[in-house]
Amino acid sequence: PFIDSLLKSEEFNVNEPDQESNCTALHSSVYHGLLGVAALLTSYGATWECKDFDGCSVWDYLNDNRKPFSLINEKSLLYSWGNNYSFNLGSETGNSKQIPIPVKGFERLTVRKIVLSKYHSVILGENGSVYSCGVGESG
């Protein structure tokens, strides 16, 4: 793809901010829900701690809920990242994830919709199947 060839270019700095808001390409990809692009930028060394002119890092964009986003890349792989204190990321441990990682067990499922919250996540498959993960003590 075009972005892959751009990232391989010696002239391209993956952490170069724009002049308007001081956002990096990673800020923009997370804001617009482009997880495949965010994962690719991260693999080329994009920094999640860069701050825009408002002092917001990429993590702030991710946790701000400014715009709902899909955690499905163009190959229909489900990814998750962030705080995992309540096991809502779908991983086997309560460890938080710093970068997007594929969620095991969803490799063959075509996902129609995802709803995320602080304590649980619900995944609706194209075939009507429903999956959930997280703490089940209070709802």
Short mmCIF file of N, CA, C and O in Angstrom, two decimals:
data_model
loop_
_atom_site.label_atom_id
_atom_site.label_comp_id
_atom_site.label_asym_id
_atom_site.label_seq_id
_atom_site.Cartn_x
_atom_site.Cartn_y
_atom_site.Cartn_z
N PRO A 1 0.82 -1.20 0.00
CA PRO A 1 0.00 0.00 0.00
C PRO A 1 0.86 1.26 0.00
O PRO A 1 2.04 1.25 0.33
N PHE A 2 0.22 2.36 -0.33
CA PHE A 2 0.90 3.64 -0.42
C PHE A 2 1.55 4.02 0.90
O PHE A 2 2.71 4.45 0.94
N ILE A 3 0.83 3.87 2.02
CA ILE A 3 1.37 4.31 3.31
C ILE A 3 2.62 3.51 3.68
O ILE A 3 3.56 4.06 4.24
N ASP A 4 2.64 2.23 3.32
CA ASP A 4 3.82 1.40 3.62
C ASP A 4 5.05 1.92 2.87
O ASP A 4 6.13 2.02 3.43
N SER A 5 4.87 2.28 1.60
CA SER A 5 6.01 2.80 0.83
C SER A 5 6.44 4.16 1.35
O SER A 5 7.63 4.48 1.38
N LEU A 6 5.49 4.97 1.81
CA LEU A 6 5.82 6.27 2.39
C LEU A 6 6.63 6.10 3.67
O LEU A 6 7.63 6.80 3.89
N LEU A 7 6.22 5.16 4.52
CA LEU A 7 6.93 4.92 5.77
C LEU A 7 8.35 4.41 5.56
O LEU A 7 9.22 4.64 6.39
N LYS A 8 8.59 3.73 4.46
CA LYS A 8 9.93 3.22 4.16
C LYS A 8 10.85 4.30 3.59
O LYS A 8 12.05 4.11 3.54
N SER A 9 10.28 5.44 3.22
CA SER A 9 11.06 6.53 2.66
C SER A 9 11.95 7.15 3.72
O SER A 9 11.54 7.37 4.85
N GLU A 10 13.20 7.46 3.37
CA GLU A 10 14.14 8.06 4.31
C GLU A 10 13.76 9.48 4.70
O GLU A 10 14.15 9.97 5.75
N GLU A 11 13.00 10.16 3.84
CA GLU A 11 12.60 11.54 4.12
C GLU A 11 11.44 11.63 5.11
O GLU A 11 11.15 12.69 5.64
N PHE A 12 10.76 10.54 5.35
CA PHE A 12 9.56 10.56 6.18
C PHE A 12 9.91 10.34 7.65
O PHE A 12 10.58 9.37 8.00
N ASN A 13 9.45 11.25 8.52
CA ASN A 13 9.62 11.11 9.96
C ASN A 13 8.26 10.73 10.54
O ASN A 13 7.35 11.56 10.55
N VAL A 14 8.13 9.52 11.02
CA VAL A 14 6.84 9.01 11.48
C VAL A 14 6.27 9.82 12.66
O VAL A 14 5.07 9.84 12.87
N ASN A 15 7.13 10.52 13.39
CA ASN A 15 6.67 11.32 14.54
C ASN A 15 6.61 12.82 14.26
O ASN A 15 6.46 13.61 15.19
N GLU A 16 6.71 13.22 12.99
CA GLU A 16 6.66 14.63 12.63
C GLU A 16 5.24 15.17 12.84
O GLU A 16 4.29 14.68 12.24
N PRO A 17 5.07 16.19 13.69
CA PRO A 17 3.72 16.74 13.90
C PRO A 17 3.35 17.74 12.81
O PRO A 17 4.22 18.31 12.15
N ASP A 18 2.04 17.95 12.64
CA ASP A 18 1.61 18.98 11.70
C ASP A 18 1.74 20.35 12.36
O ASP A 18 1.93 20.45 13.57
N GLN A 19 1.67 21.41 11.58
CA GLN A 19 1.85 22.76 12.13
C GLN A 19 0.56 23.32 12.70
O GLN A 19 0.59 24.24 13.51
N GLU A 20 -0.58 22.80 12.29
CA GLU A 20 -1.87 23.33 12.73
C GLU A 20 -2.18 22.97 14.18
O GLU A 20 -2.55 23.82 14.97
N SER A 21 -2.00 21.69 14.55
CA SER A 21 -2.41 21.23 15.88
C SER A 21 -1.31 20.49 16.63
O SER A 21 -1.50 20.10 17.76
N ASN A 22 -0.18 20.28 15.95
CA ASN A 22 0.94 19.52 16.50
C ASN A 22 0.60 18.04 16.64
O ASN A 22 1.18 17.32 17.43
N CYS A 23 -0.38 17.58 15.84
CA CYS A 23 -0.75 16.16 15.84
C CYS A 23 0.16 15.38 14.90
O CYS A 23 0.54 15.88 13.84
N THR A 24 0.46 14.16 15.29
CA THR A 24 1.22 13.27 14.43
C THR A 24 0.23 12.43 13.62
O THR A 24 -0.98 12.45 13.85
N ALA A 25 0.77 11.65 12.69
CA ALA A 25 -0.07 10.74 11.90
C ALA A 25 -0.76 9.74 12.82
O ALA A 25 -1.90 9.34 12.58
N LEU A 26 -0.09 9.36 13.92
CA LEU A 26 -0.69 8.41 14.86
C LEU A 26 -1.88 9.04 15.58
O LEU A 26 -2.91 8.39 15.76
N HIS A 27 -1.76 10.30 16.00
CA HIS A 27 -2.91 11.01 16.58
C HIS A 27 -4.11 10.91 15.64
O HIS A 27 -5.21 10.55 16.04
N SER A 28 -3.88 11.27 14.38
CA SER A 28 -4.96 11.31 13.40
C SER A 28 -5.55 9.93 13.13
O SER A 28 -6.77 9.78 13.03
N SER A 29 -4.70 8.92 13.01
CA SER A 29 -5.23 7.58 12.73
C SER A 29 -6.08 7.07 13.89
O SER A 29 -7.13 6.47 13.67
N VAL A 30 -5.67 7.31 15.13
CA VAL A 30 -6.46 6.88 16.28
C VAL A 30 -7.76 7.68 16.36
O VAL A 30 -8.83 7.13 16.58
N TYR A 31 -7.69 8.98 16.14
CA TYR A 31 -8.88 9.83 16.19
C TYR A 31 -9.94 9.36 15.19
O TYR A 31 -11.13 9.32 15.48
N HIS A 32 -9.51 8.97 14.00
CA HIS A 32 -10.43 8.56 12.95
C HIS A 32 -10.71 7.06 12.95
O HIS A 32 -11.42 6.56 12.07
N GLY A 33 -10.17 6.33 13.94
CA GLY A 33 -10.47 4.91 14.07
C GLY A 33 -9.79 4.02 13.05
O GLY A 33 -10.26 2.93 12.76
N LEU A 34 -8.67 4.45 12.51
CA LEU A 34 -7.95 3.67 11.51
C LEU A 34 -6.91 2.80 12.20
O LEU A 34 -5.72 3.09 12.20
N LEU A 35 -7.38 1.73 12.79
CA LEU A 35 -6.52 0.86 13.60
C LEU A 35 -5.40 0.22 12.80
O LEU A 35 -4.28 0.10 13.27
N GLY A 36 -5.71 -0.20 11.58
CA GLY A 36 -4.66 -0.80 10.75
C GLY A 36 -3.52 0.16 10.50
O GLY A 36 -2.35 -0.20 10.56
N VAL A 37 -3.86 1.42 10.26
CA VAL A 37 -2.84 2.46 10.05
C VAL A 37 -2.09 2.72 11.35
O VAL A 37 -0.86 2.84 11.36
N ALA A 38 -2.81 2.78 12.48
CA ALA A 38 -2.16 3.01 13.78
C ALA A 38 -1.17 1.89 14.09
O ALA A 38 -0.06 2.14 14.55
N ALA A 39 -1.56 0.65 13.83
CA ALA A 39 -0.65 -0.48 14.07
C ALA A 39 0.57 -0.40 13.16
O ALA A 39 1.70 -0.64 13.60
N LEU A 40 0.35 -0.04 11.91
CA LEU A 40 1.47 0.09 10.97
C LEU A 40 2.42 1.21 11.40
O LEU A 40 3.64 1.03 11.43
N LEU A 41 1.86 2.38 11.76
CA LEU A 41 2.70 3.49 12.23
C LEU A 41 3.49 3.10 13.47
O LEU A 41 4.67 3.43 13.59
N THR A 42 2.85 2.37 14.39
CA THR A 42 3.53 1.91 15.60
C THR A 42 4.68 0.97 15.25
O THR A 42 5.76 1.06 15.83
N SER A 43 4.47 0.11 14.28
CA SER A 43 5.53 -0.83 13.88
C SER A 43 6.72 -0.10 13.27
O SER A 43 7.83 -0.61 13.26
N TYR A 44 6.51 1.13 12.77
CA TYR A 44 7.59 1.95 12.22
C TYR A 44 8.14 2.94 13.25
O TYR A 44 8.85 3.86 12.90
N GLY A 45 7.75 2.79 14.51
CA GLY A 45 8.34 3.61 15.57
C GLY A 45 7.54 4.82 15.99
O GLY A 45 8.07 5.69 16.69
N ALA A 46 6.28 4.92 15.59
CA ALA A 46 5.46 6.06 16.02
C ALA A 46 5.32 6.05 17.54
O ALA A 46 5.15 5.01 18.16
N THR A 47 5.43 7.22 18.14
CA THR A 47 5.41 7.37 19.59
C THR A 47 4.02 7.74 20.08
O THR A 47 3.42 8.70 19.59
N TRP A 48 3.53 7.01 21.05
CA TRP A 48 2.19 7.24 21.60
C TRP A 48 2.18 8.40 22.60
O TRP A 48 1.14 8.87 23.01
N GLU A 49 3.35 8.86 23.01
CA GLU A 49 3.43 9.91 24.02
C GLU A 49 3.53 11.32 23.45
O GLU A 49 3.47 12.28 24.21
N CYS A 50 3.69 11.48 22.13
CA CYS A 50 3.76 12.83 21.53
C CYS A 50 2.50 13.60 21.89
O CYS A 50 1.41 13.05 21.92
N LYS A 51 2.67 14.90 22.17
CA LYS A 51 1.52 15.72 22.58
C LYS A 51 1.18 16.77 21.53
O LYS A 51 2.05 17.34 20.91
N ASP A 52 -0.13 17.00 21.36
CA ASP A 52 -0.57 18.06 20.47
C ASP A 52 -0.51 19.39 21.21
O ASP A 52 -0.07 19.45 22.36
N PHE A 53 -0.97 20.48 20.58
CA PHE A 53 -0.89 21.80 21.21
C PHE A 53 -1.79 21.91 22.45
O PHE A 53 -1.59 22.78 23.29
N ASP A 54 -2.78 21.03 22.58
CA ASP A 54 -3.63 21.02 23.77
C ASP A 54 -3.05 20.16 24.89
O ASP A 54 -3.65 20.00 25.94
N GLY A 55 -1.87 19.57 24.64
CA GLY A 55 -1.23 18.72 25.64
C GLY A 55 -1.75 17.30 25.65
O GLY A 55 -1.51 16.55 26.59
N CYS A 56 -2.47 16.88 24.60
CA CYS A 56 -3.05 15.54 24.54
C CYS A 56 -2.13 14.58 23.79
O CYS A 56 -1.69 14.87 22.68
N SER A 57 -1.88 13.43 24.41
CA SER A 57 -1.11 12.38 23.75
C SER A 57 -2.08 11.51 22.93
O SER A 57 -3.29 11.69 22.97
N VAL A 58 -1.52 10.57 22.19
CA VAL A 58 -2.36 9.64 21.44
C VAL A 58 -3.25 8.86 22.40
O VAL A 58 -4.42 8.59 22.12
N TRP A 59 -2.72 8.52 23.58
CA TRP A 59 -3.52 7.81 24.60
C TRP A 59 -4.73 8.64 24.99
O TRP A 59 -5.83 8.10 25.20
N ASP A 60 -4.56 9.95 25.11
CA ASP A 60 -5.69 10.82 25.45
C ASP A 60 -6.75 10.78 24.36
O ASP A 60 -7.95 10.74 24.65
N TYR A 61 -6.33 10.77 23.10
CA TYR A 61 -7.28 10.67 22.00
C TYR A 61 -8.05 9.35 22.08
O TYR A 61 -9.25 9.30 21.87
N LEU A 62 -7.32 8.30 22.39
CA LEU A 62 -7.93 6.98 22.47
C LEU A 62 -8.96 6.91 23.60
O LEU A 62 -10.03 6.33 23.44
N ASN A 63 -8.67 7.50 24.72
CA ASN A 63 -9.53 7.40 25.90
C ASN A 63 -10.56 8.51 26.00
O ASN A 63 -11.40 8.49 26.90
N ASP A 64 -10.53 9.46 25.08
CA ASP A 64 -11.41 10.61 25.16
C ASP A 64 -12.81 10.35 24.63
O ASP A 64 -13.73 11.10 24.89
N ASN A 65 -12.99 9.26 23.89
CA ASN A 65 -14.28 8.94 23.29
C ASN A 65 -14.80 10.07 22.41
O ASN A 65 -16.00 10.32 22.35
N ARG A 66 -13.90 10.80 21.75
CA ARG A 66 -14.33 11.88 20.85
C ARG A 66 -15.17 11.32 19.72
O ARG A 66 -16.10 11.94 19.27
N LYS A 67 -14.80 10.16 19.23
CA LYS A 67 -15.51 9.56 18.12
C LYS A 67 -15.42 8.05 18.28
O LYS A 67 -14.34 7.52 18.48
N PRO A 68 -16.54 7.33 18.20
CA PRO A 68 -16.47 5.87 18.28
C PRO A 68 -15.62 5.34 17.13
O PRO A 68 -15.62 5.91 16.04
N PHE A 69 -14.91 4.27 17.37
CA PHE A 69 -14.10 3.71 16.30
C PHE A 69 -14.14 2.20 16.35
O PHE A 69 -14.41 1.60 17.38
N SER A 70 -13.89 1.61 15.22
CA SER A 70 -13.88 0.17 15.10
C SER A 70 -12.49 -0.34 15.42
O SER A 70 -11.50 0.29 15.10
N LEU A 71 -12.45 -1.49 16.03
CA LEU A 71 -11.17 -2.12 16.34
C LEU A 71 -10.90 -3.27 15.37
O LEU A 71 -10.34 -4.27 15.73
N ILE A 72 -11.34 -3.10 14.12
CA ILE A 72 -11.19 -4.15 13.13
C ILE A 72 -10.37 -3.59 11.99
O ILE A 72 -10.69 -2.53 11.46
N ASN A 73 -9.31 -4.28 11.62
CA ASN A 73 -8.51 -3.77 10.51
C ASN A 73 -9.05 -4.30 9.18
O ASN A 73 -10.04 -5.03 9.15
N GLU A 74 -8.40 -3.94 8.08
CA GLU A 74 -8.91 -4.30 6.77
C GLU A 74 -8.89 -5.81 6.51
O GLU A 74 -9.54 -6.28 5.60
N LYS A 75 -8.19 -6.59 7.30
CA LYS A 75 -8.19 -8.04 7.14
C LYS A 75 -9.19 -8.69 8.10
O LYS A 75 -9.18 -9.88 8.31
N SER A 76 -10.05 -7.89 8.73
CA SER A 76 -11.08 -8.34 9.67
C SER A 76 -10.50 -8.96 10.93
O SER A 76 -11.12 -9.81 11.55
N LEU A 77 -9.29 -8.56 11.31
CA LEU A 77 -8.74 -9.01 12.57
C LEU A 77 -9.15 -8.03 13.66
O LEU A 77 -9.12 -6.82 13.47
N LEU A 78 -9.55 -8.55 14.80
CA LEU A 78 -9.98 -7.73 15.91
C LEU A 78 -8.76 -7.43 16.79
O LEU A 78 -8.04 -8.34 17.18
N TYR A 79 -8.53 -6.15 17.08
CA TYR A 79 -7.42 -5.72 17.91
C TYR A 79 -7.97 -5.02 19.16
O TYR A 79 -9.06 -4.46 19.14
N SER A 80 -7.18 -5.03 20.24
CA SER A 80 -7.55 -4.26 21.43
C SER A 80 -6.28 -3.74 22.09
O SER A 80 -5.19 -4.28 21.89
N TRP A 81 -6.44 -2.66 22.87
CA TRP A 81 -5.33 -2.11 23.64
C TRP A 81 -5.87 -1.16 24.68
O TRP A 81 -7.02 -0.73 24.62
N GLY A 82 -5.05 -0.83 25.66
CA GLY A 82 -5.43 0.10 26.72
C GLY A 82 -5.44 -0.58 28.08
O GLY A 82 -4.82 -1.62 28.28
N ASN A 83 -6.17 0.02 29.02
CA ASN A 83 -6.28 -0.55 30.36
C ASN A 83 -7.13 -1.81 30.32
O ASN A 83 -8.17 -1.85 29.66
N ASN A 84 -6.71 -2.82 31.03
CA ASN A 84 -7.40 -4.10 31.02
C ASN A 84 -7.70 -4.58 32.44
O ASN A 84 -7.72 -5.76 32.70
N TYR A 85 -7.92 -3.65 33.35
CA TYR A 85 -8.14 -4.01 34.75
C TYR A 85 -9.36 -4.89 34.94
O TYR A 85 -9.43 -5.70 35.84
N SER A 86 -10.35 -4.74 34.07
CA SER A 86 -11.57 -5.54 34.22
C SER A 86 -11.70 -6.59 33.11
O SER A 86 -12.78 -7.07 32.83
N PHE A 87 -10.57 -6.94 32.48
CA PHE A 87 -10.52 -7.97 31.45
C PHE A 87 -11.41 -7.65 30.24
O PHE A 87 -11.85 -8.54 29.53
N ASN A 88 -11.69 -6.38 30.00
CA ASN A 88 -12.58 -6.00 28.91
C ASN A 88 -11.90 -5.98 27.54
O ASN A 88 -12.55 -5.73 26.54
N LEU A 89 -10.59 -6.26 27.49
CA LEU A 89 -9.88 -6.28 26.20
C LEU A 89 -9.93 -7.64 25.51
O LEU A 89 -9.48 -7.79 24.40
N GLY A 90 -10.48 -8.64 26.19
CA GLY A 90 -10.59 -9.95 25.59
C GLY A 90 -9.33 -10.79 25.67
O GLY A 90 -9.22 -11.82 25.01
N SER A 91 -8.36 -10.37 26.50
CA SER A 91 -7.15 -11.17 26.66
C SER A 91 -7.27 -12.04 27.91
O SER A 91 -8.15 -11.85 28.74
N GLU A 92 -6.37 -13.00 28.00
CA GLU A 92 -6.45 -13.98 29.08
C GLU A 92 -5.95 -13.46 30.42
O GLU A 92 -6.18 -14.07 31.45
N THR A 93 -5.25 -12.34 30.41
CA THR A 93 -4.73 -11.78 31.65
C THR A 93 -5.27 -10.38 31.86
O THR A 93 -5.82 -9.78 30.93
N GLY A 94 -5.12 -9.85 33.03
CA GLY A 94 -5.56 -8.49 33.31
C GLY A 94 -4.52 -7.45 32.98
O GLY A 94 -4.67 -6.29 33.36
N ASN A 95 -3.47 -7.84 32.27
CA ASN A 95 -2.41 -6.90 31.92
C ASN A 95 -2.88 -5.91 30.87
O ASN A 95 -3.53 -6.27 29.89
N SER A 96 -2.55 -4.63 31.06
CA SER A 96 -2.87 -3.61 30.08
C SER A 96 -1.96 -3.76 28.87
O SER A 96 -0.86 -4.28 28.97
N LYS A 97 -2.43 -3.31 27.73
CA LYS A 97 -1.69 -3.42 26.47
C LYS A 97 -1.32 -2.03 25.98
O LYS A 97 -2.18 -1.16 25.85
N GLN A 98 -0.04 -1.80 25.69
CA GLN A 98 0.44 -0.50 25.25
C GLN A 98 0.23 -0.26 23.76
O GLN A 98 0.14 0.88 23.33
N ILE A 99 0.20 -1.34 22.99
CA ILE A 99 0.00 -1.21 21.55
C ILE A 99 -1.12 -2.15 21.12
O ILE A 99 -1.44 -3.10 21.83
N PRO A 100 -1.74 -1.90 19.97
CA PRO A 100 -2.81 -2.80 19.50
C PRO A 100 -2.29 -4.21 19.28
O PRO A 100 -1.25 -4.42 18.66
N ILE A 101 -3.03 -5.20 19.82
CA ILE A 101 -2.69 -6.59 19.62
C ILE A 101 -3.93 -7.35 19.16
O ILE A 101 -5.05 -7.01 19.57
N PRO A 102 -3.77 -8.37 18.32
CA PRO A 102 -4.93 -9.15 17.89
C PRO A 102 -5.57 -9.87 19.08
O PRO A 102 -4.87 -10.36 19.97
N VAL A 103 -6.90 -9.92 19.08
CA VAL A 103 -7.62 -10.64 20.13
C VAL A 103 -7.77 -12.09 19.66
O VAL A 103 -8.33 -12.35 18.59
N LYS A 104 -7.26 -13.03 20.45
CA LYS A 104 -7.31 -14.44 20.09
C LYS A 104 -8.75 -14.95 20.11
O LYS A 104 -9.55 -14.55 20.94
N GLY A 105 -9.04 -15.85 19.18
CA GLY A 105 -10.35 -16.47 19.13
C GLY A 105 -11.32 -15.82 18.16
O GLY A 105 -12.40 -16.34 17.92
N PHE A 106 -10.95 -14.67 17.58
CA PHE A 106 -11.85 -13.98 16.67
C PHE A 106 -11.31 -13.95 15.24
O PHE A 106 -11.77 -13.18 14.41
N GLU A 107 -10.34 -14.82 14.95
CA GLU A 107 -9.69 -14.79 13.65
C GLU A 107 -10.64 -15.11 12.50
O GLU A 107 -10.49 -14.61 11.40
N ARG A 108 -11.65 -15.94 12.74
CA ARG A 108 -12.55 -16.35 11.67
C ARG A 108 -13.93 -15.69 11.77
O ARG A 108 -14.82 -16.01 11.00
N LEU A 109 -14.11 -14.79 12.70
CA LEU A 109 -15.39 -14.14 12.89
C LEU A 109 -15.41 -12.81 12.15
O LEU A 109 -14.50 -12.00 12.29
N THR A 110 -16.44 -12.59 11.35
CA THR A 110 -16.64 -11.29 10.75
C THR A 110 -17.44 -10.47 11.74
O THR A 110 -18.57 -10.82 12.08
N VAL A 111 -16.85 -9.40 12.24
CA VAL A 111 -17.46 -8.59 13.29
C VAL A 111 -18.33 -7.51 12.66
O VAL A 111 -17.89 -6.77 11.78
N ARG A 112 -19.57 -7.40 13.14
CA ARG A 112 -20.49 -6.37 12.65
C ARG A 112 -20.41 -5.12 13.51
O ARG A 112 -20.41 -4.02 13.01
N LYS A 113 -20.35 -5.29 14.84
CA LYS A 113 -20.37 -4.14 15.73
C LYS A 113 -19.67 -4.49 17.04
O LYS A 113 -19.69 -5.62 17.48
N ILE A 114 -19.07 -3.47 17.66
CA ILE A 114 -18.41 -3.61 18.95
C ILE A 114 -18.89 -2.48 19.85
O ILE A 114 -18.98 -1.33 19.42
N VAL A 115 -19.19 -2.82 21.10
CA VAL A 115 -19.52 -1.82 22.10
C VAL A 115 -18.53 -1.98 23.24
O VAL A 115 -18.37 -3.08 23.78
N LEU A 116 -17.83 -0.90 23.59
CA LEU A 116 -16.80 -0.94 24.62
C LEU A 116 -17.23 -0.11 25.81
O LEU A 116 -17.84 0.95 25.66
N SER A 117 -16.89 -0.58 27.00
CA SER A 117 -17.13 0.22 28.19
C SER A 117 -15.99 -0.03 29.17
O SER A 117 -15.09 -0.81 28.90
N LYS A 118 -16.05 0.61 30.30
CA LYS A 118 -15.00 0.49 31.31
C LYS A 118 -14.90 -0.93 31.87
O LYS A 118 -13.82 -1.41 32.19
N TYR A 119 -16.04 -1.62 32.00
CA TYR A 119 -16.04 -2.91 32.67
C TYR A 119 -16.30 -4.10 31.76
O TYR A 119 -16.11 -5.24 32.17
N HIS A 120 -16.74 -3.89 30.54
CA HIS A 120 -16.97 -5.01 29.64
C HIS A 120 -16.98 -4.54 28.18
O HIS A 120 -17.09 -3.35 27.91
N SER A 121 -16.87 -5.49 27.29
CA SER A 121 -16.97 -5.25 25.85
C SER A 121 -17.91 -6.30 25.28
O SER A 121 -17.94 -7.45 25.74
N VAL A 122 -18.69 -5.93 24.27
CA VAL A 122 -19.60 -6.85 23.61
C VAL A 122 -19.32 -6.80 22.12
O VAL A 122 -19.20 -5.71 21.54
N ILE A 123 -19.19 -7.98 21.50
CA ILE A 123 -18.88 -8.09 20.10
C ILE A 123 -20.03 -8.82 19.41
O ILE A 123 -20.41 -9.92 19.83
N LEU A 124 -20.57 -8.22 18.35
CA LEU A 124 -21.64 -8.82 17.57
C LEU A 124 -21.06 -9.30 16.26
O LEU A 124 -20.48 -8.52 15.50
N GLY A 125 -21.21 -10.60 16.01
CA GLY A 125 -20.73 -11.17 14.76
C GLY A 125 -21.73 -10.98 13.64
O GLY A 125 -22.92 -10.80 13.87
N GLU A 126 -21.24 -11.01 12.40
CA GLU A 126 -22.10 -10.87 11.23
C GLU A 126 -23.17 -11.96 11.19
O GLU A 126 -24.27 -11.74 10.71
N ASN A 127 -22.85 -13.12 11.76
CA ASN A 127 -23.79 -14.24 11.77
C ASN A 127 -24.79 -14.18 12.93
O ASN A 127 -25.56 -15.10 13.14
N GLY A 128 -24.76 -13.10 13.73
CA GLY A 128 -25.69 -12.95 14.84
C GLY A 128 -25.16 -13.42 16.18
O GLY A 128 -25.81 -13.24 17.21
N SER A 129 -23.99 -14.02 16.20
CA SER A 129 -23.42 -14.48 17.47
C SER A 129 -22.95 -13.27 18.29
O SER A 129 -22.53 -12.27 17.75
N VAL A 130 -23.07 -13.39 19.61
CA VAL A 130 -22.70 -12.31 20.52
C VAL A 130 -21.67 -12.84 21.51
O VAL A 130 -21.84 -13.91 22.08
N TYR A 131 -20.60 -12.06 21.70
CA TYR A 131 -19.53 -12.43 22.62
C TYR A 131 -19.33 -11.26 23.59
O TYR A 131 -19.48 -10.09 23.21
N SER A 132 -18.96 -11.57 24.81
CA SER A 132 -18.66 -10.51 25.75
C SER A 132 -17.43 -10.87 26.56
O SER A 132 -17.09 -12.05 26.70
N CYS A 133 -16.76 -9.86 27.07
CA CYS A 133 -15.62 -10.08 27.94
C CYS A 133 -15.58 -8.96 28.94
O CYS A 133 -16.07 -7.87 28.69
N GLY A 134 -15.03 -9.25 30.11
CA GLY A 134 -14.96 -8.26 31.17
C GLY A 134 -15.48 -8.81 32.48
O GLY A 134 -15.73 -10.00 32.63
N VAL A 135 -15.64 -7.92 33.43
CA VAL A 135 -16.11 -8.29 34.76
C VAL A 135 -17.62 -8.50 34.68
O VAL A 135 -18.34 -7.64 34.20
N GLY A 136 -18.10 -9.63 35.19
CA GLY A 136 -19.51 -9.92 35.13
C GLY A 136 -20.24 -9.79 36.46
O GLY A 136 -21.37 -10.19 36.59
N GLU A 137 -19.58 -9.22 37.46
CA GLU A 137 -20.17 -9.16 38.80
C GLU A 137 -21.34 -8.19 38.90
O GLU A 137 -22.25 -8.40 39.68
N SER A 138 -21.31 -7.09 38.13
CA SER A 138 -22.33 -6.06 38.33
C SER A 138 -23.05 -5.70 37.02
O SER A 138 -23.37 -4.57 36.77
N GLY A 139 -23.28 -6.67 36.21
CA GLY A 139 -24.04 -6.39 35.00
C GLY A 139 -23.33 -6.81 33.79
O GLY A 139 -23.71 -7.05 32.77
#
